[in-house]
Amino acid sequence: MTERETTRLVAWSQELRQVHHRLREALSVTRASLADGTPGQAATRELLLYCHGFCTALDGHHRGEDRTLFPAIAAAHPELRPVLRSLEQDHSMIAHLLGGLRTAVERAAPPEELDHHLEGIAALMENHFRYEEKQLLAVLETLEPAAAPGEVLGPI
């Protein structure tokens, strides 16, 4: 394997870390927006904007993994299929929580309720990211998916 090929493979694991970092930051900004306590419609509009961006990015990241990355890992490392199933279950649970947050934001739920939704997403997302990084980063350094990183890891 050439140095360029090795660099490209290692870049996949670094890209996954970076995407997770950006999603963590997006959630932090969303929570900070809520904590600012801007009254009335301005706060709702701002939270809708943050939520839409964050929810879209996280959902896109998980769909890319489910559609492209996980099948490539399963083909190259069948022993990781139970890990991948667990991660896919997390994706489903996170999607459900994101749906609840979207609904709460659209009906202008009180800040305490919105924070409750964000807290649940944050807890599951952080646990999911840590597990995924622990289980898959080394594998990503040996795997070369055919698709571009943006297609595989989402549009963030």
XYZ file of N, CA, C and O in Angstrom:
624
model
N 0.854 -1.177 0.000
C 0.000 0.000 0.000
C 0.896 1.235 0.000
O 1.849 1.315 0.767
N 0.570 2.224 -0.820
C 1.380 3.429 -0.903
C 1.101 4.339 0.284
O 0.084 4.191 0.980
N 1.992 5.289 0.488
C 1.805 6.255 1.576
C 0.526 7.063 1.358
O -0.215 7.332 2.299
N 0.240 7.406 0.105
C -0.978 8.158 -0.207
C -2.224 7.355 0.146
O -3.190 7.884 0.690
N -2.229 6.054 -0.191
C -3.376 5.209 0.140
C -3.548 5.088 1.648
O -4.664 5.159 2.164
N -2.452 4.918 2.365
C -2.518 4.831 3.827
C -3.061 6.129 4.407
O -3.922 6.114 5.292
N -2.599 7.256 3.906
C -3.073 8.559 4.380
C -4.571 8.699 4.139
O -5.303 9.180 4.998
N -5.047 8.261 2.978
C -6.470 8.351 2.669
C -7.298 7.490 3.623
O -8.361 7.905 4.080
N -6.813 6.316 3.942
C -7.553 5.434 4.850
C -7.600 6.008 6.259
O -8.640 5.991 6.909
N -6.478 6.507 6.745
C -6.453 7.112 8.074
C -7.374 8.326 8.104
O -8.005 8.620 9.111
N -7.491 9.028 6.972
C -8.364 10.195 6.901
C -9.816 9.837 7.194
O -10.560 10.657 7.726
N -10.266 8.621 6.860
C -11.638 8.211 7.171
C -11.898 8.226 8.667
O -12.939 8.713 9.118
N -10.977 7.693 9.455
C -11.195 7.688 10.901
C -11.141 9.115 11.448
O -11.908 9.476 12.336
N -10.252 9.935 10.910
C -10.182 11.334 11.343
C -11.446 12.087 10.956
O -11.948 12.914 11.722
N -11.967 11.800 9.776
C -13.197 12.457 9.322
C -14.365 12.097 10.239
O -15.165 12.957 10.593
N -14.454 10.831 10.649
C -15.527 10.438 11.561
C -15.404 11.196 12.879
O -16.391 11.716 13.396
N -14.209 11.291 13.415
C -14.000 12.058 14.653
C -14.423 13.510 14.464
O -15.063 14.096 15.335
N -14.051 14.107 13.333
C -14.393 15.505 13.080
C -15.898 15.705 12.957
O -16.443 16.684 13.470
N -16.577 14.787 12.279
C -18.029 14.889 12.154
C -18.671 14.800 13.537
O -19.551 15.595 13.872
N -18.233 13.875 14.346
C -18.774 13.757 15.699
C -18.516 15.041 16.487
O -19.401 15.519 17.215
N -17.336 15.602 16.349
C -17.006 16.852 17.046
C -17.948 17.977 16.598
O -18.483 18.719 17.436
N -18.169 18.103 15.297
C -19.047 19.168 14.792
C -20.494 18.958 15.247
O -21.197 19.931 15.550
N -20.940 17.711 15.305
C -22.295 17.450 15.798
C -22.420 17.775 17.286
O -23.439 18.315 17.724
N -21.384 17.474 18.048
C -21.393 17.844 19.472
C -21.477 19.366 19.615
O -22.215 19.875 20.466
N -20.708 20.080 18.798
C -20.741 21.550 18.848
C -22.115 22.082 18.457
O -22.617 23.026 19.076
N -22.720 21.500 17.427
C -24.047 21.944 16.996
C -25.070 21.753 18.107
O -25.921 22.624 18.334
N -24.992 20.636 18.815
C -25.900 20.408 19.934
C -25.639 21.423 21.038
O -26.577 21.971 21.626
N -24.376 21.711 21.297
C -24.027 22.694 22.321
C -24.591 24.076 21.979
O -25.141 24.765 22.839
N -24.471 24.481 20.725
C -25.012 25.771 20.289
C -26.528 25.781 20.435
O -27.118 26.774 20.876
N -27.166 24.678 20.079
C -28.620 24.580 20.203
C -29.036 24.728 21.659
O -29.965 25.486 21.984
N -28.330 24.042 22.546
C -28.674 24.124 23.977
C -28.392 25.513 24.532
O -29.152 26.028 25.347
N -27.305 26.138 24.085
C -26.981 27.497 24.530
C -28.052 28.476 24.082
O -28.424 29.392 24.822
N -28.568 28.290 22.885
C -29.633 29.144 22.373
C -30.854 29.059 23.274
O -31.466 30.072 23.599
N -31.189 27.870 23.683
C -32.333 27.674 24.568
C -32.061 28.293 25.936
O -32.925 28.946 26.514
N -30.849 28.126 26.434
C -30.497 28.632 27.761
C -30.457 30.159 27.808
O -30.628 30.745 28.875
N -30.236 30.799 26.655
C -30.192 32.264 26.617
C -31.505 32.878 27.068
O -31.525 34.005 27.548
N -32.581 32.150 26.872
C -33.880 32.604 27.354
C -34.467 33.771 26.593
O -35.240 34.536 27.149
N -34.111 33.930 25.346
C -34.712 34.989 24.550
C -36.222 34.778 24.534
O -36.690 33.697 24.198
N -36.997 35.799 24.903
C -38.440 35.598 25.021
C -39.167 35.556 23.684
O -38.707 36.101 22.689
N -40.309 34.894 23.697
C -41.269 34.958 22.614
C -40.868 34.318 21.317
O -40.118 33.346 21.281
N -41.387 34.887 20.239
C -41.223 34.296 18.919
C -39.776 34.282 18.448
O -39.377 33.395 17.710
N -38.983 35.257 18.864
C -37.575 35.301 18.438
C -36.847 34.048 18.905
O -36.075 33.448 18.156
N -37.080 33.631 20.133
C -36.431 32.431 20.667
C -36.893 31.196 19.901
O -36.091 30.323 19.575
N -38.173 31.129 19.604
C -38.695 29.975 18.875
C -38.099 29.901 17.481
O -37.688 28.837 17.028
N -38.022 31.050 16.788
C -37.420 31.068 15.451
C -35.962 30.633 15.500
O -35.491 29.859 14.679
N -35.216 31.158 16.493
C -33.802 30.820 16.617
C -33.628 29.331 16.910
O -32.800 28.658 16.303
N -34.422 28.807 17.817
C -34.317 27.393 18.155
C -34.737 26.527 16.964
O -34.108 25.499 16.705
N -35.744 26.937 16.239
C -36.135 26.192 15.040
C -34.984 26.115 14.046
O -34.719 25.068 13.469
N -34.279 27.236 13.878
C -33.145 27.262 12.958
C -32.045 26.323 13.440
O -31.543 25.491 12.686
N -31.667 26.419 14.703
C -30.629 25.547 15.240
C -31.063 24.090 15.195
O -30.295 23.213 14.802
N -32.294 23.835 15.599
C -32.790 22.458 15.621
C -32.817 21.885 14.217
O -32.383 20.752 14.001
N -33.299 22.678 13.271
C -33.373 22.179 11.898
C -31.977 21.807 11.403
O -31.768 20.731 10.852
N -31.016 22.675 11.616
C -29.654 22.391 11.169
C -29.054 21.200 11.878
O -28.501 20.290 11.246
N -29.168 21.170 13.195
C -28.608 20.071 13.974
C -29.302 18.754 13.648
O -28.656 17.741 13.380
N -30.638 18.767 13.646
C -31.389 17.535 13.392
C -31.095 16.993 11.998
O -30.914 15.785 11.816
N -31.044 17.884 11.025
C -30.759 17.468 9.655
C -29.365 16.878 9.545
O -29.162 15.842 8.904
N -28.393 17.521 10.180
C -27.010 17.040 10.118
C -26.866 15.677 10.791
O -26.250 14.760 10.239
N -27.436 15.521 11.973
C -27.312 14.254 12.695
C -28.043 13.138 11.951
O -27.506 12.034 11.786
N -29.235 13.429 11.470
C -29.990 12.428 10.720
C -29.255 12.038 9.436
O -29.157 10.860 9.095
N -28.702 13.017 8.729
C -27.951 12.736 7.508
C -26.709 11.906 7.770
O -26.360 11.006 6.997
N -26.040 12.189 8.871
C -24.855 11.424 9.268
C -25.229 9.957 9.474
O -24.571 9.055 8.949
N -26.293 9.709 10.199
C -26.691 8.334 10.493
C -27.203 7.611 9.252
O -26.918 6.424 9.059
N -27.949 8.303 8.401
C -28.421 7.663 7.170
C -27.245 7.274 6.281
O -27.243 6.196 5.685
N -26.219 8.127 6.196
C -25.036 7.804 5.402
C -24.305 6.591 5.946
O -23.851 5.725 5.185
N -24.197 6.520 7.257
C -23.549 5.349 7.863
C -24.353 4.084 7.574
O -23.782 3.070 7.170
N -25.660 4.141 7.788
C -26.506 2.957 7.580
C -26.493 2.494 6.131
O -26.466 1.301 5.851
N -26.513 3.440 5.205
C -26.635 3.131 3.785
C -25.314 2.694 3.154
O -25.284 1.802 2.319
N -24.188 3.303 3.573
C -22.925 3.082 2.870
C -21.821 2.512 3.750
O -21.208 1.504 3.410
N -21.569 3.166 4.870
C -20.415 2.782 5.691
C -20.602 1.422 6.355
O -19.724 0.558 6.265
N -21.729 1.222 7.016
C -21.917 -0.031 7.751
C -21.944 -1.254 6.844
O -21.350 -2.279 7.183
N -22.603 -1.195 5.674
C -22.510 -2.362 4.778
C -21.072 -2.652 4.324
O -20.686 -3.822 4.212
N -20.281 -1.612 4.103
C -18.885 -1.823 3.706
C -18.093 -2.473 4.840
O -17.289 -3.383 4.618
N -18.348 -2.034 6.067
C -17.666 -2.634 7.223
C -18.114 -4.080 7.393
O -17.292 -4.972 7.625
N -19.417 -4.329 7.291
C -19.941 -5.693 7.457
C -19.353 -6.640 6.420
O -19.047 -7.797 6.733
N -19.165 -6.158 5.193
C -18.604 -7.005 4.140
C -17.142 -7.339 4.430
O -16.707 -8.476 4.217
N -16.396 -6.368 4.940
C -14.973 -6.581 5.191
C -14.705 -7.221 6.555
O -13.694 -7.901 6.735
N -15.606 -6.999 7.504
C -15.426 -7.494 8.876
C -16.742 -8.062 9.402
O -17.413 -7.442 10.234
N -17.140 -9.254 8.958
C -18.422 -9.824 9.382
C -18.541 -9.998 10.896
O -19.655 -9.995 11.429
N -17.419 -10.110 11.566
C -17.448 -10.265 13.030
C -17.993 -9.011 13.724
O -18.392 -9.059 14.897
N -18.059 -7.875 13.012
C -18.565 -6.626 13.594
C -20.063 -6.423 13.369
O -20.620 -5.410 13.776
N -20.729 -7.387 12.755
C -22.164 -7.221 12.486
C -22.984 -6.961 13.746
O -23.886 -6.110 13.723
N -22.721 -7.630 14.878
C -23.486 -7.296 16.090
C -23.263 -5.841 16.543
O -24.194 -5.179 16.999
N -22.048 -5.357 16.413
C -21.742 -3.956 16.751
C -22.533 -3.028 15.834
O -23.146 -2.054 16.287
N -22.533 -3.332 14.546
C -23.232 -2.493 13.573
C -24.741 -2.494 13.826
O -25.395 -1.448 13.730
N -25.298 -3.651 14.187
C -26.735 -3.716 14.518
C -27.048 -2.829 15.721
O -28.052 -2.122 15.741
N -26.183 -2.869 16.718
C -26.382 -2.032 17.901
C -26.329 -0.548 17.537
O -27.155 0.250 18.007
N -25.374 -0.185 16.690
C -25.265 1.211 16.263
C -26.483 1.635 15.442
O -26.991 2.758 15.598
N -26.988 0.745 14.603
C -28.194 1.046 13.818
C -29.406 1.214 14.728
O -30.274 2.063 14.475
N -29.486 0.418 15.791
C -30.578 0.584 16.759
C -30.483 1.953 17.428
O -31.493 2.620 17.634
N -29.260 2.368 17.764
C -29.066 3.714 18.314
C -29.563 4.767 17.328
O -30.222 5.732 17.721
N -29.233 4.585 16.049
C -29.676 5.539 15.032
C -31.196 5.660 15.037
O -31.736 6.764 14.944
N -31.874 4.535 15.150
C -33.329 4.536 15.174
C -33.860 5.265 16.419
O -34.800 6.069 16.321
N -33.257 5.007 17.558
C -33.692 5.685 18.793
C -33.430 7.181 18.718
O -34.268 7.988 19.130
N -32.270 7.566 18.181
C -31.945 8.986 18.062
C -32.919 9.661 17.089
O -33.386 10.774 17.347
N -33.252 8.992 15.989
C -34.223 9.553 15.035
C -35.570 9.782 15.718
O -36.227 10.814 15.495
N -35.979 8.852 16.565
C -37.232 9.008 17.309
C -37.157 10.230 18.235
O -38.096 11.034 18.302
N -36.038 10.368 18.936
C -35.868 11.522 19.832
C -35.830 12.840 19.056
O -36.376 13.850 19.503
N -35.179 12.837 17.887
C -35.148 14.041 17.059
C -36.551 14.422 16.594
O -36.897 15.607 16.549
N -37.365 13.417 16.268
C -38.743 13.679 15.887
C -39.522 14.333 17.018
O -40.299 15.272 16.795
N -39.305 13.856 18.234
C -39.954 14.465 19.395
C -39.510 15.902 19.600
O -40.321 16.780 19.932
N -38.230 16.163 19.407
C -37.723 17.530 19.538
C -38.326 18.427 18.462
O -38.772 19.537 18.766
N -38.345 17.961 17.235
C -38.931 18.774 16.144
C -40.383 19.142 16.459
O -40.800 20.289 16.300
N -41.131 18.164 16.909
C -42.535 18.402 17.241
C -42.661 19.420 18.364
O -43.485 20.339 18.301
N -41.829 19.288 19.385
C -41.876 20.213 20.518
C -41.505 21.630 20.084
O -42.127 22.608 20.512
N -40.499 21.758 19.235
C -40.088 23.076 18.763
C -41.189 23.703 17.910
O -41.511 24.884 18.060
N -41.796 22.910 17.025
C -42.841 23.432 16.137
C -44.064 23.925 16.898
O -44.740 24.862 16.461
N -44.351 23.321 18.039
C -45.507 23.783 18.820
C -45.107 24.755 19.927
O -45.913 25.071 20.805
N -43.849 25.241 19.863
C -43.329 26.230 20.818
C -43.478 25.746 22.262
O -43.996 26.455 23.124
N -43.002 24.535 22.520
C -43.040 23.969 23.873
C -42.217 24.850 24.824
O -41.314 25.568 24.389
N -42.508 24.781 26.103
C -41.743 25.574 27.075
C -40.270 25.152 27.095
O -39.932 23.995 26.783
N -39.388 26.071 27.473
C -37.944 25.776 27.477
C -37.567 24.526 28.273
O -36.682 23.786 27.868
N -38.252 24.279 29.381
C -37.932 23.108 30.194
C -38.174 21.816 29.410
O -37.409 20.868 29.506
N -39.260 21.786 28.646
C -39.567 20.601 27.849
C -38.549 20.432 26.721
O -38.079 19.331 26.443
N -38.202 21.539 26.074
C -37.215 21.478 25.000
C -35.870 20.997 25.532
O -35.199 20.173 24.915
N -35.491 21.506 26.695
C -34.221 21.083 27.288
C -34.258 19.596 27.632
O -33.253 18.900 27.493
N -35.402 19.114 28.058
C -35.561 17.683 28.350
C -35.295 16.855 27.088
O -34.585 15.844 27.137
N -35.841 17.293 25.963
C -35.599 16.601 24.688
C -34.105 16.639 24.337
O -33.521 15.622 23.947
N -33.510 17.814 24.459
C -32.091 17.961 24.110
C -31.202 17.138 25.030
O -30.202 16.571 24.586
N -31.565 17.050 26.290
C -30.787 16.256 27.250
C -30.802 14.780 26.866
O -29.775 14.104 26.893
N -31.969 14.279 26.490
C -32.071 12.877 26.063
C -31.256 12.602 24.815
O -30.542 11.597 24.729
N -31.336 13.506 23.851
C -30.552 13.359 22.622
C -29.068 13.403 22.941
O -28.288 12.579 22.451
N -28.667 14.354 23.785
C -27.248 14.501 24.128
C -26.706 13.238 24.791
O -25.614 12.773 24.449
N -27.456 12.669 25.709
C -26.993 11.480 26.431
C -26.815 10.300 25.479
O -25.769 9.634 25.483
N -27.824 10.044 24.673
C -27.751 8.905 23.753
C -26.697 9.151 22.675
O -25.917 8.257 22.337
N -26.649 10.370 22.142
C -25.695 10.691 21.086
C -24.260 10.526 21.578
O -23.426 9.926 20.897
N -23.968 11.023 22.763
C -22.599 10.932 23.286
C -22.199 9.477 23.527
O -21.098 9.055 23.171
N -23.083 8.709 24.118
C -22.814 7.290 24.340
C -22.588 6.572 23.003
O -21.659 5.773 22.859
N -23.436 6.876 22.040
C -23.336 6.282 20.701
C -22.002 6.636 20.041
O -21.309 5.771 19.507
N -21.634 7.909 20.073
C -20.387 8.337 19.439
C -19.176 7.655 20.076
O -18.273 7.204 19.378
N -19.157 7.593 21.395
C -18.017 6.941 22.071
C -17.907 5.469 21.681
O -16.817 4.972 21.407
N -19.028 4.772 21.693
C -19.030 3.350 21.343
C -18.595 3.165 19.894
O -17.771 2.302 19.585
N -19.145 3.978 19.012
C -18.811 3.879 17.594
C -17.317 4.125 17.368
O -16.660 3.388 16.636
N -16.783 5.147 18.004
C -15.363 5.450 17.848
C -14.501 4.319 18.414
O -13.514 3.926 17.802
N -14.896 3.787 19.550
C -14.130 2.694 20.160
C -14.132 1.452 19.270
O -13.115 0.788 19.111
N -15.272 1.152 18.674
C -15.412 -0.075 17.910
C -14.947 0.041 16.448
O -14.518 -0.953 15.873
N -15.036 1.246 15.873
C -14.857 1.336 14.422
C -13.659 2.138 13.928
O -13.291 2.000 12.764
N -13.055 2.973 14.754
C -11.983 3.826 14.228
C -10.822 3.022 13.650
O -10.317 3.336 12.569
N -10.393 1.985 14.344
C -9.281 1.173 13.831
C -9.673 0.500 12.513
O -8.867 0.393 11.596
N -10.930 0.065 12.409
C -11.415 -0.572 11.191
C -11.416 0.421 10.034
O -11.053 0.085 8.911
N -11.809 1.654 10.312
C -11.855 2.666 9.253
C -10.480 2.952 8.669
O -10.369 3.377 7.524
N -9.446 2.709 9.460
C -8.090 2.941 8.968
C -7.638 1.852 7.992
O -6.588 1.975 7.385
N -8.457 0.802 7.851
C -8.119 -0.273 6.910
C -9.170 -0.434 5.820
O -9.037 -1.285 4.959
N -10.214 0.372 5.862
C -11.339 0.231 4.956
C -11.336 1.385 3.961
O -11.034 2.511 4.309
N -11.697 1.091 2.747
C -11.762 2.137 1.733
C -13.125 2.114 1.047
O -13.292 1.527 -0.021
N -14.139 2.774 1.663
C -15.443 2.829 1.009
C -15.337 3.532 -0.341
O -14.523 4.426 -0.533
N -16.166 3.117 -1.285
C -16.117 3.661 -2.642
C -16.666 5.086 -2.709
O -16.318 5.833 -3.612
N -17.510 5.468 -1.787
C -18.159 6.773 -1.826
C -17.289 7.857 -1.200
O -16.328 7.576 -0.478
N -17.656 9.095 -1.452
C -16.965 10.242 -0.868
C -17.338 10.371 0.612
O -18.452 9.978 1.001
N -16.451 10.938 1.426
C -16.749 11.076 2.862
C -18.076 11.765 3.150
O -18.797 11.363 4.050
N -18.424 12.817 2.393
C -19.684 13.513 2.622
C -20.905 12.633 2.420
O -21.900 12.774 3.106
N -20.826 11.702 1.472
C -21.936 10.777 1.238
C -22.042 9.749 2.355
O -23.130 9.312 2.708
N -20.901 9.352 2.883
C -20.872 8.295 3.889
C -21.149 8.838 5.286
O -21.883 8.236 6.058
N -20.567 9.982 5.624
C -20.647 10.500 6.991
C -21.635 11.633 7.157
O -21.808 12.151 8.243
N -22.291 12.019 6.099
C -23.323 13.042 6.196
C -22.840 14.393 5.738
O -21.656 14.631 5.551
N -23.798 15.310 5.589
C -23.527 16.617 4.990
C -23.053 17.675 5.972
O -23.448 18.813 5.865
N -22.244 17.321 6.932
C -21.804 18.340 7.885
C -20.346 18.703 7.666
O -19.549 17.927 7.245
